Amino acid sequence: MNGKRVLVVAAGGTLGLLAVVLVAMGNPANMGYCVACFLRDITGGLGLHRAAPVQYIRPEIIGLVLGAFLASQVTREFRPIGGSSSFTRFVLGFLAMIGMLVFLGCPVRAVLRLAGGDLNAGVGLLGLVAGVAIGVQFLKSGFSLGRAVPQQKGNGYIFTLFMFLLLILLLARPSFIFFSEKGPGSMHAPVWVALGAGLVIGVLAQRSRLCMVGGIRDFIMFRDAHLLYGFVAIFVVALVGNLAVGTFKIGFAGQPVAHTDGLWNFLGMALAGWAAVLLGGCPLRQLVAAAEGNTDSALTIMGIIFGAAVSHNFGLAGSPTGVPVGGQIAVILGLIAVFIIGYVNRPAAVKRGVSIGKGS
Amino acid sequence: MVKEVDARGLLCPEPVLLTKQALDALGSGTVKVLVSSAAAKENVSRLAESRGWQVEVQEQGEDILLVLTKR
């Protein structure tokens, strides 16, 4: 196993281990690390939605961004860029979040749920693979959101400064910030443990390029399993951890923060996977790229936050009782919207950027 | 014949996809790939090496030039 492979396995394994630890220390079951759930909680904490059970400023996200930012500074990989179909990326982030909140989790949580014995997550993962496979066909036919170009250096720092602001709000707990008193938002590991876990995951994710959607995409496109090793490492370590601490419970019914509606688990994650492939990576990867100075990825995260706000303010998100009709309609409309975005961004010039017979 | 791929500013997986097109079209020879991030450098290098191409990395200011050769 080469060094890069070891790194991606270590990143996945560490994420899986810390996820089990975070649950043991207070996070909701099977929610040791979930980018979608945590951004939804942050959205609620800021009062952008008013679903009382899911409001908390999650330090895991803050830590992830700070860790990835520090790693990119040390390795000199921090580079402010942007301008690659920014608003389209915002919309794709928004649509991906609609799908993830119908399923109740991001691709990372899908693996963690499966490692906890939640078979509904298996259905969701099948949907994720289907969505990625469809997105791959668009990539093969020339889909592109265009080139990002270098930005003024200050632009690259704004997203990380936003995370610092969130950390201050979390610690200061001013009255205008919302903290759930019951439900998933009220369940959390101690702040400094969660922040530290996020930092470690952020550093490892930046160094390893860990990406759940990228792993599936690369395997379908190039038969390259490199990133999939990280995916498998999360599952194996979390599974062993859950078995060790007695939190493994196999089945469909009665799983924590989940529902049994297979069709919408499948379609919700298909929407998320399709949108994420067109974006170039899963929500975890978008957070890391934003920390590295990519302002398009930062705007994608804002789209995800907007998606969380709309999902909960308009009653679209799934819950343990199932998926509301509004959420089902939103997923269908989302799939149509992603198709249109994919279709109209397929330039005729598939060989863009390639010139033949030039050079020395 | 030499092919040149300008993948600067393109996000994952476009640099790899463009490189794959160039490698498949050329079969052997030299393909020069210009990328703007370490992630793209690693992904393109992994693809090329898995297909038997040798990879030489040259820093070019903010960008990275990958010279891929196969005899």
XYZ file of C-alpha atoms in Angstrom:
431
model
C 0.000 0.000 0.000
C 1.549 3.329 -1.052
C 1.693 6.437 1.096
C -1.307 8.109 -0.486
C -3.387 4.972 -0.016
C -2.340 4.743 3.637
C -3.357 8.372 4.110
C -6.836 7.948 2.674
C -7.385 4.781 4.727
C -6.123 6.571 7.837
C -8.441 9.512 7.171
C -11.454 7.248 6.702
C -10.568 5.047 9.650
C -10.042 8.048 11.929
C -13.361 9.542 10.848
C -15.095 6.231 11.559
C -13.448 5.943 14.973
C -14.143 9.543 15.991
C -17.754 9.170 14.851
C -18.255 6.317 17.317
C -16.477 8.297 20.048
C -18.595 11.408 19.421
C -21.801 9.360 19.703
C -20.526 7.786 22.925
C -19.871 11.304 24.247
C -23.280 12.726 23.416
C -23.956 13.078 19.679
C -27.194 11.505 18.361
C -26.932 7.803 17.477
C -25.410 7.099 14.052
C -24.670 10.842 13.804
C -21.093 10.965 14.963
C -20.190 12.939 11.895
C -22.703 14.212 9.336
C -22.008 17.282 7.249
C -25.627 17.703 6.153
C -27.083 17.231 9.646
C -24.525 19.519 11.239
C -24.969 22.283 8.664
C -28.728 21.940 9.178
C -28.212 22.353 12.928
C -25.992 25.403 12.341
C -28.678 26.850 10.054
C -31.160 26.415 12.886
C -28.729 27.768 15.459
C -28.495 30.961 13.419
C -32.286 31.150 13.329
C -32.494 30.662 9.573
C -35.000 27.876 10.194
C -37.193 27.425 13.251
C -37.338 23.651 13.642
C -36.711 23.631 17.394
C -35.244 20.077 17.657
C -32.385 20.711 15.201
C -30.670 23.920 16.303
C -27.055 23.915 17.457
C -23.786 25.379 16.230
C -21.860 22.189 15.591
C -18.162 22.531 16.421
C -17.343 19.505 14.249
C -17.920 21.638 11.143
C -15.928 24.568 12.541
C -13.069 22.218 13.422
C -13.117 20.576 10.007
C -12.756 23.890 8.219
C -10.077 25.187 10.595
C -8.141 21.917 10.294
C -8.288 21.912 6.513
C -7.347 25.608 6.456
C -4.294 25.028 8.669
C -3.211 22.026 6.606
C -3.519 23.995 3.390
C -1.450 26.808 4.891
C 1.320 24.462 6.013
C 1.430 22.681 2.652
C 1.050 25.918 0.689
C -2.012 24.516 -1.035
C -4.199 27.427 0.073
C -5.149 29.213 -3.110
C -8.036 31.659 -3.476
C -9.895 30.804 -6.685
C -13.449 31.214 -7.917
C -15.718 32.248 -10.727
C -16.668 28.808 -12.008
C -20.455 29.076 -12.448
C -20.778 30.282 -8.864
C -24.554 30.682 -8.731
C -25.131 27.337 -10.440
C -22.994 25.764 -7.724
C -25.116 27.522 -5.073
C -28.250 26.024 -6.653
C -26.703 22.539 -6.883
C -25.733 22.768 -3.208
C -29.296 23.788 -2.382
C -30.738 20.859 -4.350
C -28.282 18.353 -2.869
C -29.340 19.442 0.627
C -33.023 18.925 -0.196
C -32.164 15.331 -1.121
C -29.910 14.748 1.891
C -32.510 16.022 4.345
C -35.181 13.802 2.803
C -32.813 10.864 3.384
C -31.617 12.347 6.713
C -27.894 12.451 6.191
C -24.956 13.164 3.918
C -22.932 10.404 2.217
C -20.701 10.155 5.315
C -23.684 9.597 7.577
C -25.107 7.074 5.125
C -22.007 4.959 5.720
C -22.134 5.562 9.479
C -25.814 4.615 9.577
C -25.080 1.402 7.706
C -22.210 0.685 10.099
C -24.725 1.035 12.923
C -26.960 -1.590 11.306
C -29.472 0.806 9.715
C -30.391 -0.993 6.498
C -32.356 2.037 5.256
C -28.950 3.590 4.700
C -28.120 0.734 2.346
C -31.078 1.779 0.216
C -29.843 5.372 0.400
C -26.355 4.327 -0.666
C -27.810 2.504 -3.665
C -29.549 5.760 -4.551
C -26.273 7.634 -4.096
C -24.506 5.257 -6.481
C -27.343 5.624 -8.999
C -27.178 9.409 -8.802
C -23.407 9.398 -9.196
C -23.661 7.011 -12.162
C -26.116 9.348 -13.916
C -23.872 12.327 -13.182
C -20.898 10.462 -14.617
C -22.726 10.145 -17.943
C -23.045 13.932 -18.031
C -19.334 14.322 -17.244
C -18.459 11.887 -20.032
C -20.555 13.867 -22.482
C -18.709 17.080 -21.749
C -20.468 18.601 -18.722
C -18.430 21.391 -17.194
C -19.091 24.354 -14.958
C -16.051 26.057 -16.449
C -12.757 27.212 -15.058
C -12.151 28.883 -11.738
C -9.633 31.697 -11.856
C -7.304 33.107 -9.186
C -8.906 35.638 -6.822
C -7.517 38.345 -4.602
C -6.015 36.644 -1.571
C -8.482 38.116 0.920
C -11.404 36.359 -0.766
C -10.053 32.982 0.264
C -10.059 33.812 3.983
C -13.689 34.892 4.342
C -15.145 31.397 4.709
C -12.703 30.433 7.447
C -13.395 33.751 9.211
C -17.101 32.868 9.065
C -16.228 29.678 10.978
C -14.353 31.726 13.585
C -17.483 33.843 13.974
C -19.546 30.679 14.473
C -17.074 29.518 17.144
C -17.416 32.822 18.980
C -21.217 32.573 18.813
C -21.071 28.986 20.095
C -18.899 29.922 23.056
C -20.609 33.231 23.866
C -24.138 31.824 23.398
C -25.826 35.209 22.790
C -29.605 35.288 23.123
C -30.193 35.533 19.358
C -28.582 32.120 18.781
C -30.861 29.085 19.085
C -29.919 25.940 20.985
C -32.290 22.960 20.955
C -33.586 21.877 24.342
C -34.731 18.470 23.055
C -34.251 16.371 19.941
C -31.062 15.763 17.935
C -29.866 19.362 18.290
C -29.795 19.036 22.073
C -27.577 15.960 21.862
C -23.921 16.737 21.434
C -20.447 15.806 22.572
C -18.558 18.374 24.686
C -17.610 21.415 22.603
C -13.838 20.989 22.817
C -13.986 17.258 22.044
C -16.159 17.904 18.992
C -13.942 20.790 17.886
C -10.824 18.658 18.291
C -12.376 15.775 16.353
C -13.307 18.174 13.585
C -9.766 19.570 13.485
C -8.233 16.111 13.136
C -10.701 15.114 10.424
C -10.134 18.434 8.647
C -6.374 17.959 8.501
C -6.658 14.346 7.347
C -9.402 15.100 4.819
C -7.340 17.928 3.320
C -4.239 15.805 3.045
C -5.970 12.669 1.739
C -8.598 14.365 -0.546
C -11.160 12.084 1.119
C -14.425 12.326 -0.801
C -17.314 9.901 -0.615
C -18.914 10.842 -3.909
C -15.507 11.105 -5.583
C -14.743 7.530 -4.587
C -17.853 6.171 -6.282
C -17.377 8.476 -9.283
C -13.728 7.546 -9.853
C -14.501 3.863 -9.639
C -17.311 4.144 -12.197
C -15.337 6.418 -14.529
C -11.790 5.118 -14.304
C -12.029 1.889 -12.256
C -9.891 3.812 -9.756
C -10.658 2.573 -6.232
C -8.239 4.935 -4.444
C -10.844 7.112 -2.700
C -13.136 4.146 -2.142
C -10.581 2.804 0.332
C -11.416 5.749 2.591
C -15.099 5.008 2.208
C -14.543 1.356 3.182
C -12.295 2.353 6.100
C -15.045 4.547 7.579
C -17.488 1.659 7.369
C -15.192 -1.020 8.778
C -13.899 1.026 11.719
C -17.342 2.396 12.600
C -18.838 -1.105 12.356
C -16.193 -2.559 14.675
C -16.616 0.409 17.006
C -20.391 0.053 17.113
C -20.090 -3.674 17.811
C -17.537 -2.986 20.547
C -19.637 -0.405 22.385
C -22.938 -2.203 21.784
C -24.578 0.399 19.545
C -24.983 -1.914 16.517
C -28.625 -2.754 15.824
C -29.444 -4.284 12.467
C -32.788 -3.732 10.757
C -35.011 -1.233 8.999
C -37.491 -0.224 11.692
C -36.770 1.882 14.742
C -33.382 3.168 13.618
C -32.227 6.462 15.147
C -33.008 9.682 13.232
C -34.114 7.699 10.180
C -37.266 6.571 8.377
C -38.149 3.400 6.476
C -39.512 4.931 3.265
C -37.203 3.175 0.814
C -38.313 4.996 -2.328
C -37.537 8.402 -0.867
C -34.344 7.235 0.807
C -33.237 6.101 -2.646
C -34.402 9.155 -4.591
C -33.206 11.637 -1.957
C -29.681 10.291 -2.100
C -29.839 9.916 -5.879
C -30.539 13.649 -6.040
C -27.676 14.348 -3.626
C -25.247 12.116 -5.531
C -26.121 13.516 -8.940
C -25.796 17.116 -7.756
C -22.555 16.354 -5.905
C -20.938 14.779 -8.968
C -21.724 17.878 -11.003
C -20.228 19.954 -8.166
C -17.026 17.884 -8.183
C -17.384 16.368 -4.732
C -19.483 15.593 -1.669
C -20.338 18.170 1.038
C -17.280 17.130 3.071
C -15.035 17.825 0.091
C -16.791 21.166 -0.520
C -16.014 22.237 3.060
C -12.355 21.299 2.630
C -12.094 23.074 -0.722
C -13.720 26.184 0.776
C -11.110 26.120 3.545
C -8.400 25.918 0.870
C -9.667 29.203 -0.580
C -12.157 28.010 -3.192
C -14.888 30.644 -3.080
C -17.143 28.587 -5.380
C -17.132 25.805 -2.794
C -17.841 28.374 -0.082
C -20.879 29.500 -2.052
C -21.888 25.841 -2.488
C -21.927 25.522 1.308
C -24.105 28.638 1.470
C -26.429 26.887 -0.988
C -26.506 23.877 1.318
C -27.364 26.135 4.263
C -30.111 27.781 2.187
C -31.364 24.287 1.355
C -31.541 23.450 5.061
C -33.463 26.641 5.779
C -35.987 25.998 3.001
C -36.312 22.302 3.904
C -37.299 23.033 7.473
C -39.204 26.266 7.000
C -41.371 24.659 4.286
C -41.656 21.213 5.859
C -39.757 19.302 3.171
C -37.299 17.345 5.323
C -37.785 13.725 6.277
C -38.309 12.689 9.893
C -38.649 9.366 11.715
C -42.329 9.390 10.684
C -41.448 9.555 6.955
C -41.172 12.063 4.140
C -43.866 14.724 3.763
C -45.560 15.185 0.383
C -43.822 18.539 0.022
C -40.461 16.814 0.384
C -41.395 14.198 -2.211
C -42.418 16.908 -4.683
C -39.207 18.827 -3.924
C -37.053 15.780 -4.685
C -38.809 15.222 -8.036
C -38.443 18.899 -8.943
C -34.825 18.747 -7.762
C -34.051 15.813 -10.038
C -35.599 17.704 -12.964
C -33.581 20.821 -12.080
C -30.308 18.876 -11.858
C -31.060 17.274 -15.211
C -31.593 20.710 -16.771
C -28.403 22.085 -15.192
C -26.510 19.041 -16.433
C -27.962 19.291 -19.900
C -27.376 22.971 -20.527
C -23.781 22.804 -19.295
C -22.678 20.170 -21.802
C -20.573 22.168 -24.226
C -20.194 20.852 -27.739
C -16.432 21.179 -27.397
C -15.767 17.982 -25.491
C -12.047 18.419 -26.198
C -11.935 21.752 -24.440
C -8.462 22.581 -23.246
C -6.805 19.874 -25.326
C -4.738 20.780 -28.345
C -3.187 18.220 -30.645
C 0.176 18.525 -32.326
C 1.302 21.548 -30.342
C 4.263 21.940 -28.127
C 7.821 20.899 -28.638
C 3.320 13.997 -31.565
C 2.749 15.950 -28.391
C -0.597 16.744 -26.860
C -1.131 19.597 -24.465
C -3.901 19.691 -21.897
C -4.686 22.943 -20.136
C -6.621 21.862 -17.054
C -5.932 24.949 -14.960
C -8.877 26.050 -12.843
C -10.901 22.934 -13.607
C -12.206 21.050 -10.614
C -12.145 17.340 -10.007
C -12.532 15.171 -12.089
C -12.208 17.295 -15.248
C -8.377 17.365 -15.327
C -8.337 13.564 -15.132
C -11.059 13.242 -17.750
C -9.273 15.531 -20.206
C -5.989 13.736 -19.586
C -7.624 10.353 -20.141
C -8.982 11.563 -23.481
C -5.513 12.696 -24.500
C -3.815 9.469 -23.362
C -6.415 7.302 -25.097
C -6.141 9.296 -28.306
C -2.341 9.294 -28.424
C -1.585 5.765 -27.204
C 2.097 6.600 -26.665
C 4.333 9.653 -26.902
C 4.192 12.767 -24.746
C 1.250 14.506 -23.111
C 1.826 17.757 -21.256
C -0.825 18.561 -18.650
C -0.965 21.944 -16.943
C -2.881 21.948 -13.644
C -3.335 24.481 -10.869
C -3.778 22.384 -7.741
C -1.977 19.634 -5.857
C -5.142 17.527 -5.894
C -5.311 17.649 -9.690
C -1.585 16.836 -9.863
C -2.088 13.732 -7.718
C -5.202 12.566 -9.560
C -3.691 13.010 -13.030
C -0.429 11.336 -11.939
C -2.333 8.365 -10.509
C -4.285 7.909 -13.734
C -1.195 8.172 -15.921
C 0.900 5.804 -13.832
C -1.896 3.240 -13.693
C -1.818 3.209 -17.499
C 1.920 2.810 -17.768
C 2.883 6.429 -18.445
C 5.897 7.968 -16.745
C 5.196 11.204 -14.900
C 7.576 14.137 -14.505
C 6.429 17.046 -12.352
C 7.632 20.596 -12.984
C 6.609 23.586 -10.846
C 5.728 26.574 -13.026
C 5.035 29.443 -10.662
C 1.514 28.949 -9.313
C 0.856 26.150 -11.816
C 2.163 22.608 -12.134
C 3.232 21.028 -15.440
C 2.992 17.261 -15.692
C 4.954 15.717 -18.533
C 3.579 12.253 -19.269
C 5.596 9.965 -21.514
C 5.143 6.443 -22.849
C 7.450 4.746 -25.338
